[in-house]
PDB file of C-alpha atoms in Angstrom:
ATOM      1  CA  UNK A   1     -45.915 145.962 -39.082  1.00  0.00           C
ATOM      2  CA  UNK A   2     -48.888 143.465 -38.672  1.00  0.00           C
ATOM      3  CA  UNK A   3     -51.410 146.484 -40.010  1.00  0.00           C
ATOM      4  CA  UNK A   4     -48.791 146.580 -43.383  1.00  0.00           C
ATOM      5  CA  UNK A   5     -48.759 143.305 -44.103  1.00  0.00           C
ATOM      6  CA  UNK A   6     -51.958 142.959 -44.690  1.00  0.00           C
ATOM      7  CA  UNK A   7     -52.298 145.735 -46.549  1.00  0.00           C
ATOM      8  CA  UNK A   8     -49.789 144.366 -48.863  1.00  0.00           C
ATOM      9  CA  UNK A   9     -51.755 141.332 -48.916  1.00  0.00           C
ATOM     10  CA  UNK A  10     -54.855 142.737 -49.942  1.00  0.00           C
ATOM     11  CA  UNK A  11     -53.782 145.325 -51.762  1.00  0.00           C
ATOM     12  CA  UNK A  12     -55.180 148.282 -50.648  1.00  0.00           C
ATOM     13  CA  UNK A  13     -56.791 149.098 -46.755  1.00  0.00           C
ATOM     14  CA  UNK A  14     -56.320 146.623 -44.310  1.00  0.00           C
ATOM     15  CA  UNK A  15     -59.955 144.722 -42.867  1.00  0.00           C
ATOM     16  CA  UNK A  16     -60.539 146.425 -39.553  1.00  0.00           C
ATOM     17  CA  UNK A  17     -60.636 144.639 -36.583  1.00  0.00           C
ATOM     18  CA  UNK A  18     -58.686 141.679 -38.717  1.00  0.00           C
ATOM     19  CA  UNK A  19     -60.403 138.769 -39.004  1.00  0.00           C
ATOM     20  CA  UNK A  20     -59.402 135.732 -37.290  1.00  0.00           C
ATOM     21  CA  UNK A  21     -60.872 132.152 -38.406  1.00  0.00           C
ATOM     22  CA  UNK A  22     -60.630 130.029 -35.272  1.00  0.00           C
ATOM     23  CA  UNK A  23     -59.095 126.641 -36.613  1.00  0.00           C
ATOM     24  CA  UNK A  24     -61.356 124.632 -33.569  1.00  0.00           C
ATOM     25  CA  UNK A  25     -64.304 125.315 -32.188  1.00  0.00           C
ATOM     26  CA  UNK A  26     -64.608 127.713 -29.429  1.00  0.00           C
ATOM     27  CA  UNK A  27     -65.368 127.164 -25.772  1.00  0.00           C
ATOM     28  CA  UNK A  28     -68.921 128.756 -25.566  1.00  0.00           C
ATOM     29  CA  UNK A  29     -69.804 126.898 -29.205  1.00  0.00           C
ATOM     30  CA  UNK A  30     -68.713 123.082 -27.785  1.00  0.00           C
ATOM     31  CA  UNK A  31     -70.958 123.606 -24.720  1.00  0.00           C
ATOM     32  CA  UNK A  32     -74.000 124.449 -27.010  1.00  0.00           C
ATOM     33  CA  UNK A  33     -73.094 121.672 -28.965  1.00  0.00           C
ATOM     34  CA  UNK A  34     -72.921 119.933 -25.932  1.00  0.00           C
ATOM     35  CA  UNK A  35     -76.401 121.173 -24.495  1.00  0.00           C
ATOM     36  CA  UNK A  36     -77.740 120.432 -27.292  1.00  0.00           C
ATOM     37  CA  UNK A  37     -76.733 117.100 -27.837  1.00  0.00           C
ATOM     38  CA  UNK A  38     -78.193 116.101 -24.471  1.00  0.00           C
ATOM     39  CA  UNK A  39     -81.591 118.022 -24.855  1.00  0.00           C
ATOM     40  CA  UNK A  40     -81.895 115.920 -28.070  1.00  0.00           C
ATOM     41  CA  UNK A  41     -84.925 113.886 -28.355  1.00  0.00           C
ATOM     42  CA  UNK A  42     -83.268 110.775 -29.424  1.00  0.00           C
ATOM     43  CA  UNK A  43     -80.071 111.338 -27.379  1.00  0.00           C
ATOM     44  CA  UNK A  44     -80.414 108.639 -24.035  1.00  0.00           C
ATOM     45  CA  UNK A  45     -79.582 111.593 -21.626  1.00  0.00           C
ATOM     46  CA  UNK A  46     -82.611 114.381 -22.782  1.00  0.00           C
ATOM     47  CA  UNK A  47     -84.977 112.427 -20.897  1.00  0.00           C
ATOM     48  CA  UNK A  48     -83.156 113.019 -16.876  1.00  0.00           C
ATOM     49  CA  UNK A  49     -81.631 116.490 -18.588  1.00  0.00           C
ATOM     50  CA  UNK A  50     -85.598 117.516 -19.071  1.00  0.00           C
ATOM     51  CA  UNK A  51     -86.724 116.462 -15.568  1.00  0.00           C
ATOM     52  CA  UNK A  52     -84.009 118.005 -13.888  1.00  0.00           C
ATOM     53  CA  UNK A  53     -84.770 121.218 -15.849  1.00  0.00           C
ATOM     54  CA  UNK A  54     -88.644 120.978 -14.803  1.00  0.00           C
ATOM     55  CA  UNK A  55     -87.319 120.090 -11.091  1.00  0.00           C
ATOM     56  CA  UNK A  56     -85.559 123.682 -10.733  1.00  0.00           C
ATOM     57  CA  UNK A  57     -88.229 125.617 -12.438  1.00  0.00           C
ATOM     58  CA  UNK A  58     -90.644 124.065  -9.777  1.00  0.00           C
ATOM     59  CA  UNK A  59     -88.053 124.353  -7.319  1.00  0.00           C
ATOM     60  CA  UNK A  60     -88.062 128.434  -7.719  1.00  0.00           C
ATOM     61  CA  UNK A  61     -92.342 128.714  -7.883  1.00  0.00           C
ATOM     62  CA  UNK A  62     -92.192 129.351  -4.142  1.00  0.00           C
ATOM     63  CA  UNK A  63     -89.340 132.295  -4.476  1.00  0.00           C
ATOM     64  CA  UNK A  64     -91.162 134.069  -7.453  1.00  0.00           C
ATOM     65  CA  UNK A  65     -94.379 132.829  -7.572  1.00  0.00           C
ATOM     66  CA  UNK A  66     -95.629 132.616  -3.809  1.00  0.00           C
ATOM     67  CA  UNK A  67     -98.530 135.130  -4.696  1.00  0.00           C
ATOM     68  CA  UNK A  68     -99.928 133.139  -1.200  1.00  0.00           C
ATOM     69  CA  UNK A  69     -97.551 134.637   0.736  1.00  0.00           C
ATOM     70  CA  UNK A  70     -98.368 138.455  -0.152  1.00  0.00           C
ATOM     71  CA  UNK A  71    -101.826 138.289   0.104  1.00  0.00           C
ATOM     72  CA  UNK A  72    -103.095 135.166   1.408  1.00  0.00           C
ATOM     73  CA  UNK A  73    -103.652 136.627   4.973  1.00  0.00           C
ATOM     74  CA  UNK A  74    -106.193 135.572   7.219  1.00  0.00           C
ATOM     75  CA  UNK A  75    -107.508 136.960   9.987  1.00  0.00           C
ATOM     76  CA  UNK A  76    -109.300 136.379  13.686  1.00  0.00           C
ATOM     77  CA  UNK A  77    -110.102 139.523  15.594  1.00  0.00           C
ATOM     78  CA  UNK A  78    -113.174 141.207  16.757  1.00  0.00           C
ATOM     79  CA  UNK A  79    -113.208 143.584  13.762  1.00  0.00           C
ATOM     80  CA  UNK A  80    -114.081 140.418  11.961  1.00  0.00           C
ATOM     81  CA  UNK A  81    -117.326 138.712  12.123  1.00  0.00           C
ATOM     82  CA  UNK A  82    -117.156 134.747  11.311  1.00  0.00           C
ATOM     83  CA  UNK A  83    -120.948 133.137  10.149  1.00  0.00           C
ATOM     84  CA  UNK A  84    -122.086 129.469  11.215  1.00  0.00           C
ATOM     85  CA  UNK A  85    -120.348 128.372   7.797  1.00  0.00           C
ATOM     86  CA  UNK A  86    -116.952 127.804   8.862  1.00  0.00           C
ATOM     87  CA  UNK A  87    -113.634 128.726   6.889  1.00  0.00           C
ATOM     88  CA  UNK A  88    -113.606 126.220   3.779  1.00  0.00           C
ATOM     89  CA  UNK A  89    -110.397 123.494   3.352  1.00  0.00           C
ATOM     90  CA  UNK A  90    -107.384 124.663   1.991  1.00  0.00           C
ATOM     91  CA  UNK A  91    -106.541 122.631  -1.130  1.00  0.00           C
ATOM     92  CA  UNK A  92    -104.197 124.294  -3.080  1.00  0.00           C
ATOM     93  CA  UNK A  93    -100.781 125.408  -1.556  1.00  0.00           C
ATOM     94  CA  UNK A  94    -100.848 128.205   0.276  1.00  0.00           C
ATOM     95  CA  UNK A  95     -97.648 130.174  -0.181  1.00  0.00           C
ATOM     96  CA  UNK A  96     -98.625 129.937  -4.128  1.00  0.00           C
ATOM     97  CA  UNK A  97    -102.294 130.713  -3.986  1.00  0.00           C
ATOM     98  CA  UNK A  98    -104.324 132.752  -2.064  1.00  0.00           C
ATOM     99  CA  UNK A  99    -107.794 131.131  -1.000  1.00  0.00           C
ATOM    100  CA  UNK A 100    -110.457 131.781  -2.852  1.00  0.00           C
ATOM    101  CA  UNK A 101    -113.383 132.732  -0.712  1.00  0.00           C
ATOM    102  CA  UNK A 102    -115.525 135.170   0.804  1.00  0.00           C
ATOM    103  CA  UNK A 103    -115.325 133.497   4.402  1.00  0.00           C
ATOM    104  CA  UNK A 104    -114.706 136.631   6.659  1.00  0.00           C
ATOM    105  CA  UNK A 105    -111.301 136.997   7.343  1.00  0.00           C
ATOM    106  CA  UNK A 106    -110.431 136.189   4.010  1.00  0.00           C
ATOM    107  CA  UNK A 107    -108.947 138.330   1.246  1.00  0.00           C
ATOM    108  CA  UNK A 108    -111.512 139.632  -1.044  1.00  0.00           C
ATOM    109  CA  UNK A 109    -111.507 136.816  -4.558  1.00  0.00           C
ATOM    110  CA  UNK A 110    -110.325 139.039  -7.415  1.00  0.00           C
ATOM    111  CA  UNK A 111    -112.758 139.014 -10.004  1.00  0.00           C
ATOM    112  CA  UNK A 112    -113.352 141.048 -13.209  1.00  0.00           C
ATOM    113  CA  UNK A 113    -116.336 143.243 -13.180  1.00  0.00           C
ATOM    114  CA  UNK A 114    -117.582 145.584 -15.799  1.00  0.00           C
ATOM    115  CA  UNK A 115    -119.234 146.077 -19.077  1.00  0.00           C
ATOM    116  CA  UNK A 116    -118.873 146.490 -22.515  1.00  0.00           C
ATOM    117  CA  UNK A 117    -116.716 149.777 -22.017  1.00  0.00           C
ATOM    118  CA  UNK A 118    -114.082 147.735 -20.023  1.00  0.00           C
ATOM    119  CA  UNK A 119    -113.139 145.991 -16.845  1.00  0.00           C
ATOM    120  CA  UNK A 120    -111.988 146.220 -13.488  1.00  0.00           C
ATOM    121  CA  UNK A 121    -110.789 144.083 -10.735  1.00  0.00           C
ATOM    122  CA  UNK A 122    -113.119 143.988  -7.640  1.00  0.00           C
ATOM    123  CA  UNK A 123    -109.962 145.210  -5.636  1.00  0.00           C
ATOM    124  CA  UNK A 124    -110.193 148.289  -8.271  1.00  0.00           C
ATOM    125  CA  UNK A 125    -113.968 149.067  -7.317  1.00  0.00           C
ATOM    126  CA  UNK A 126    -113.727 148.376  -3.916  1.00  0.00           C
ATOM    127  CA  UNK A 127    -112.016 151.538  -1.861  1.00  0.00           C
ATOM    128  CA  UNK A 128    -108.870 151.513  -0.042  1.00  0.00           C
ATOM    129  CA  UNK A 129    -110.387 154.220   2.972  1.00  0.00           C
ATOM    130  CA  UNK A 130    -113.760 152.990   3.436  1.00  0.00           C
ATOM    131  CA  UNK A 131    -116.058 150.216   3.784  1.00  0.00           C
ATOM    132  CA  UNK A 132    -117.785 148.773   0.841  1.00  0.00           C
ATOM    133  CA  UNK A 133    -120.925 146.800   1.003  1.00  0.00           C
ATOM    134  CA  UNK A 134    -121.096 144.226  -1.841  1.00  0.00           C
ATOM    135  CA  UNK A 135    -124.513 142.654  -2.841  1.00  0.00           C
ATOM    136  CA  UNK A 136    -126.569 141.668  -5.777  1.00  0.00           C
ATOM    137  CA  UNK A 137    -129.335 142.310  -8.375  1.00  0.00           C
ATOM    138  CA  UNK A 138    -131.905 141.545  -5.570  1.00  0.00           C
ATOM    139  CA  UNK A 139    -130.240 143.514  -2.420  1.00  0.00           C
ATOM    140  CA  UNK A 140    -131.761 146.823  -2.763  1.00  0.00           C
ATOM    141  CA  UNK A 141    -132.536 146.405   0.650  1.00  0.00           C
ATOM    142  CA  UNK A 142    -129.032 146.416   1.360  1.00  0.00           C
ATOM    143  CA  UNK A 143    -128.651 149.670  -0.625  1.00  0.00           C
ATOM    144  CA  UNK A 144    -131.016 151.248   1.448  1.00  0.00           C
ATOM    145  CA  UNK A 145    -129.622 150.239   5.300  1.00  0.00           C
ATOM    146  CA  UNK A 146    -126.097 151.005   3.910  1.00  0.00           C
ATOM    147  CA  UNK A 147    -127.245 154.490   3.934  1.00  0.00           C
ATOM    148  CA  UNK A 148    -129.527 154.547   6.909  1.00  0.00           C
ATOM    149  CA  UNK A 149    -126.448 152.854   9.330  1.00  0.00           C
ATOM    150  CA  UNK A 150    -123.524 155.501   7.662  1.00  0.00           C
ATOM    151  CA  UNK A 151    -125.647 158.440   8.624  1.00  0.00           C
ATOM    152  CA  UNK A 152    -126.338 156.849  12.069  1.00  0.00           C
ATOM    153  CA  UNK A 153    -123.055 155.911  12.848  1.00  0.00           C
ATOM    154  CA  UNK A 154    -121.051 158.793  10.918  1.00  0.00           C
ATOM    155  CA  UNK A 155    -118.917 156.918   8.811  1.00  0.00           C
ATOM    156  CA  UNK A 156    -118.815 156.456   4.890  1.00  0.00           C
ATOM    157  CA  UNK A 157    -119.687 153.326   3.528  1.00  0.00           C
ATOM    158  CA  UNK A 158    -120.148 152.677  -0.444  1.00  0.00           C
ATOM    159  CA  UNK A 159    -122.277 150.331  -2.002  1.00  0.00           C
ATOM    160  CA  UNK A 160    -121.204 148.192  -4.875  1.00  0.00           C
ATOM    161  CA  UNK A 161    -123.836 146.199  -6.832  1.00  0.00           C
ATOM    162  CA  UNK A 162    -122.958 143.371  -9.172  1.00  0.00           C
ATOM    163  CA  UNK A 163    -125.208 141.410 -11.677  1.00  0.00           C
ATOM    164  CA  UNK A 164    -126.460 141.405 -15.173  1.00  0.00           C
ATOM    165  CA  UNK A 165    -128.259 144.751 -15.761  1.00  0.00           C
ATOM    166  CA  UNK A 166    -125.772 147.360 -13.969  1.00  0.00           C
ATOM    167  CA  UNK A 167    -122.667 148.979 -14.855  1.00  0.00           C
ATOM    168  CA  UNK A 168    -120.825 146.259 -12.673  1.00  0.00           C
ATOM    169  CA  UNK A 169    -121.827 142.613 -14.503  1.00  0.00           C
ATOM    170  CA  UNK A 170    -120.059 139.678 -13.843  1.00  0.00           C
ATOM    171  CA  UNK A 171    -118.413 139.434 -17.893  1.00  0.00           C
ATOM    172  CA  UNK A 172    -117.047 136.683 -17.136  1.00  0.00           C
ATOM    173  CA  UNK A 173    -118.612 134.605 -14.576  1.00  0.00           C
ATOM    174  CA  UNK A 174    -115.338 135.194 -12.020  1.00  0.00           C
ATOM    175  CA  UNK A 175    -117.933 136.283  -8.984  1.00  0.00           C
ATOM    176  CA  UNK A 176    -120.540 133.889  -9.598  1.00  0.00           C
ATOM    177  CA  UNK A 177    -117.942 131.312  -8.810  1.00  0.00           C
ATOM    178  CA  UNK A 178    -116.482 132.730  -5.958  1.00  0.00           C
ATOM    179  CA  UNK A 179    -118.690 135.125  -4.187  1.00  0.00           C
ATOM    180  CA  UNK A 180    -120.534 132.282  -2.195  1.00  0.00           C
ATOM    181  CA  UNK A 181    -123.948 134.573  -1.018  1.00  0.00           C
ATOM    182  CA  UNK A 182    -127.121 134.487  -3.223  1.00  0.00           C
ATOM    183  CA  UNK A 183    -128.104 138.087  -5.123  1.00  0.00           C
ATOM    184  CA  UNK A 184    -129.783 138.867  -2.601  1.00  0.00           C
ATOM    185  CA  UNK A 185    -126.847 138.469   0.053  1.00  0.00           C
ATOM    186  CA  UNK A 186    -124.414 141.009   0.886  1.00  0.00           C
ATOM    187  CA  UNK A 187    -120.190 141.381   1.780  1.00  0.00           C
ATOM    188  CA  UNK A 188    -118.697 143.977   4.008  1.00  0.00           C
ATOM    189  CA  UNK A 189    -115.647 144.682   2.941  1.00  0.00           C
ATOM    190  CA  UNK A 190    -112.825 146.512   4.677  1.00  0.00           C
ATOM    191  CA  UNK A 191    -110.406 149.253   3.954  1.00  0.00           C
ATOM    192  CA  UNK A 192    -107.629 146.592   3.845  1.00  0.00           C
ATOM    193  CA  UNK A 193    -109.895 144.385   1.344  1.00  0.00           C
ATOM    194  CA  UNK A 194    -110.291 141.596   3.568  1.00  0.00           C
ATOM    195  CA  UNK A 195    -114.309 140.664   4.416  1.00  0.00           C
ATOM    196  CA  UNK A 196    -115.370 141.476   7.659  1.00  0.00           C
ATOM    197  CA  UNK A 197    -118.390 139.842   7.503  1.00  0.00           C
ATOM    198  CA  UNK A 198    -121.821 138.117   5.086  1.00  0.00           C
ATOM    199  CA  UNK A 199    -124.981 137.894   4.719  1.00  0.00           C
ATOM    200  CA  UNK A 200    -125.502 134.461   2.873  1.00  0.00           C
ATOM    201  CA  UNK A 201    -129.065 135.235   2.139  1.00  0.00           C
ATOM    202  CA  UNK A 202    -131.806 138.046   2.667  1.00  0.00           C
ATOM    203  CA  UNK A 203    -132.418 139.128   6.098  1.00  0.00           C
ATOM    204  CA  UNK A 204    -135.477 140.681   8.002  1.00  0.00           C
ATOM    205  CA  UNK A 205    -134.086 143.856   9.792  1.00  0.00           C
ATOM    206  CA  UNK A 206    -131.288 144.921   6.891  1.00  0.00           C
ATOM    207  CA  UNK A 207    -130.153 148.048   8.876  1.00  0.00           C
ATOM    208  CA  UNK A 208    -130.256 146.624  12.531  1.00  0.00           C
ATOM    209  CA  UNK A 209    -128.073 143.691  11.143  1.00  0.00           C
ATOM    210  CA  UNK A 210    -125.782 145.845   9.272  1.00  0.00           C
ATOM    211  CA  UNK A 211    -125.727 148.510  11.902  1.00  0.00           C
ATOM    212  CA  UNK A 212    -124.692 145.854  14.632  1.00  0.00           C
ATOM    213  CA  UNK A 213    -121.842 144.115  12.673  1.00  0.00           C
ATOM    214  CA  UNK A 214    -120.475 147.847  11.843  1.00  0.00           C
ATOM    215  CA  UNK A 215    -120.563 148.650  15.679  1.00  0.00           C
ATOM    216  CA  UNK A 216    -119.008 144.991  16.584  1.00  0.00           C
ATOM    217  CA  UNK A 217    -116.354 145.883  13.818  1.00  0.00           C
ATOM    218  CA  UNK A 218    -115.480 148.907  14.648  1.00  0.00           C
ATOM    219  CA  UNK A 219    -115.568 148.163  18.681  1.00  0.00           C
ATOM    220  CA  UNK A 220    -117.891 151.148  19.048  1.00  0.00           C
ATOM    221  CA  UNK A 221    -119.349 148.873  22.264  1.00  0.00           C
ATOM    222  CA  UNK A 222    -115.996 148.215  23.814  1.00  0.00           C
ATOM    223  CA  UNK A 223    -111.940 148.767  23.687  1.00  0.00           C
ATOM    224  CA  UNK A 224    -110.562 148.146  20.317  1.00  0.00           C
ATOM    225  CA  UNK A 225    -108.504 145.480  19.671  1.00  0.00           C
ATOM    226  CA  UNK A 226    -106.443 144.479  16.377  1.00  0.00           C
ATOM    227  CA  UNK A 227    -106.180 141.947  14.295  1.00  0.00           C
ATOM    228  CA  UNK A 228    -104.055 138.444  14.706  1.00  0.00           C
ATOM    229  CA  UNK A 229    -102.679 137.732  11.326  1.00  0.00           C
ATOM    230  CA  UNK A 230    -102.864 133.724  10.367  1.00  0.00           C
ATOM    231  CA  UNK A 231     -99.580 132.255   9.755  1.00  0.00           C
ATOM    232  CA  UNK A 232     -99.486 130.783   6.592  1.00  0.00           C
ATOM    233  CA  UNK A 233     -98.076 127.090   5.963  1.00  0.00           C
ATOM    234  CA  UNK A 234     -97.177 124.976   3.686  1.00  0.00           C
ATOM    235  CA  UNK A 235     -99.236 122.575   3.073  1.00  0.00           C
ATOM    236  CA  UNK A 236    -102.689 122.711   2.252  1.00  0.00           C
ATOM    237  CA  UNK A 237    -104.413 122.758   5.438  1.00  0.00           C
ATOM    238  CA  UNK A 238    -105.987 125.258   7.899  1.00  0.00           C
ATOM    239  CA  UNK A 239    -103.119 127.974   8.976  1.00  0.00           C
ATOM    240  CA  UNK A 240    -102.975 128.030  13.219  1.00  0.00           C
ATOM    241  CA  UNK A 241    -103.330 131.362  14.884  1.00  0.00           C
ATOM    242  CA  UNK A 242     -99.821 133.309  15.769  1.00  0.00           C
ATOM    243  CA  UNK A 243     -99.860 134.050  19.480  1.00  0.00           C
TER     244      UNK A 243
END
């Protein structure tokens, strides 16, 4: 009946679905309005309707954002091998940032590394079943007692070398800031790319050093042990060992 009628009306085919003009406006349209009235600039509630906003974006940094948590680990153990430095202060939060340094223990600092061709993180050219030893321009000494100790000791160990003049530059300046060892200084990185141990400067004996911290890191001179994760806190201060 409803259908005929407004055909009638019309005078020929009925609009399908019929339209309907709403004579007030509807629920979901008054609490735009609304919103909008009170995210106004001029209206006297935007101001506390903007910092309560801001207050539960900040609130949910530490459910989606705590990048800290994943991979801010740091470790104590005998396959790590601390220097005379000493772990630097914490000063940004921890669940949301991972520290930036190459103190052993530490994650390896993300940095991009590459050339005109492209990029690649230093978690990219670093390798996820073997050591790497990291070191600069200057550290061809390094190169050399990297492949003297993996012979001796049967293991694989690669060698990455980053400054200007290689296929691995610094493009943007990311490991100059963060690597914390001079060029011709050196990083042993682990499998799991946390450091196990640096060379701030040059050394005398490059393969008895190197061939010493490998055996101390691998317990080749005694019973293995593993590593004590640091519990990470909240605020930004040195994390205490789990026990």
């Amino acid at each position: 009946m409803v259908t005929k009628k407004l055909a009638d009306e019309s005078g020929g085919s009925p609009p399908w679905p019929p339209k309907h003009e709403p004579t007030t406006p509807s629920r979901t349209k008054g609490r735009q309005q609304a919103q909008h009235q009170t995210t106004t600039r001029n209206h006297p509630h935007a101001p506390s309707t903007h910092a309560c906003a801001h207050a539960r974006k900040d609130g949910k940094d530490h459910e989606l954002n705590g990048l800290g948590t994943e991979v801010g680990q740091f470790y104590e153990s005998t396959a790590v091998v601390s220097d005379e430095v000493g772990r630097p202060e914490i000063t940004e939060d921890p669940q949301l940032h991972p520290q930036k340094s190459t103190y052993p223990g530490l994650r390896l600092p993300h940095a991009w590394i590459g050339n005109t061709y492209g990029v690649k993180s230093t978690h990219d050219l670093t390798s996820g079943s073997r050591f790497t030893l990291i070191t600069g321009i200057n550290g061809g000494a390094w190169e050399r007692a990297a492949q003297e100790v993996s012979d001796k000791l049967g293991i694989s160990l690669d060698v990455l070398v980053i400054g200007a003049g290689t296929e691995n530059q610094d493009t943007y300046g990311d490991w100059f800031r963060q690597r914390e060892i001079d060029e011709d200084g050196a990083l042993l990185v682990r499998p799991d790319k946390h450091i196990a141990w640096r060379s701030l400067h040059d050394v005398n004996d490059h393969s008895g050093k190197l061939e010493e911290v490998l055996r101390r890191v691998l317990s080749r001179n005694e019973s293995p042990k593993t590593d004590t994760p640091v519990e990470t806190t909240t605020q930004a201060e040195p994390a205490v060992a789990l026990r």
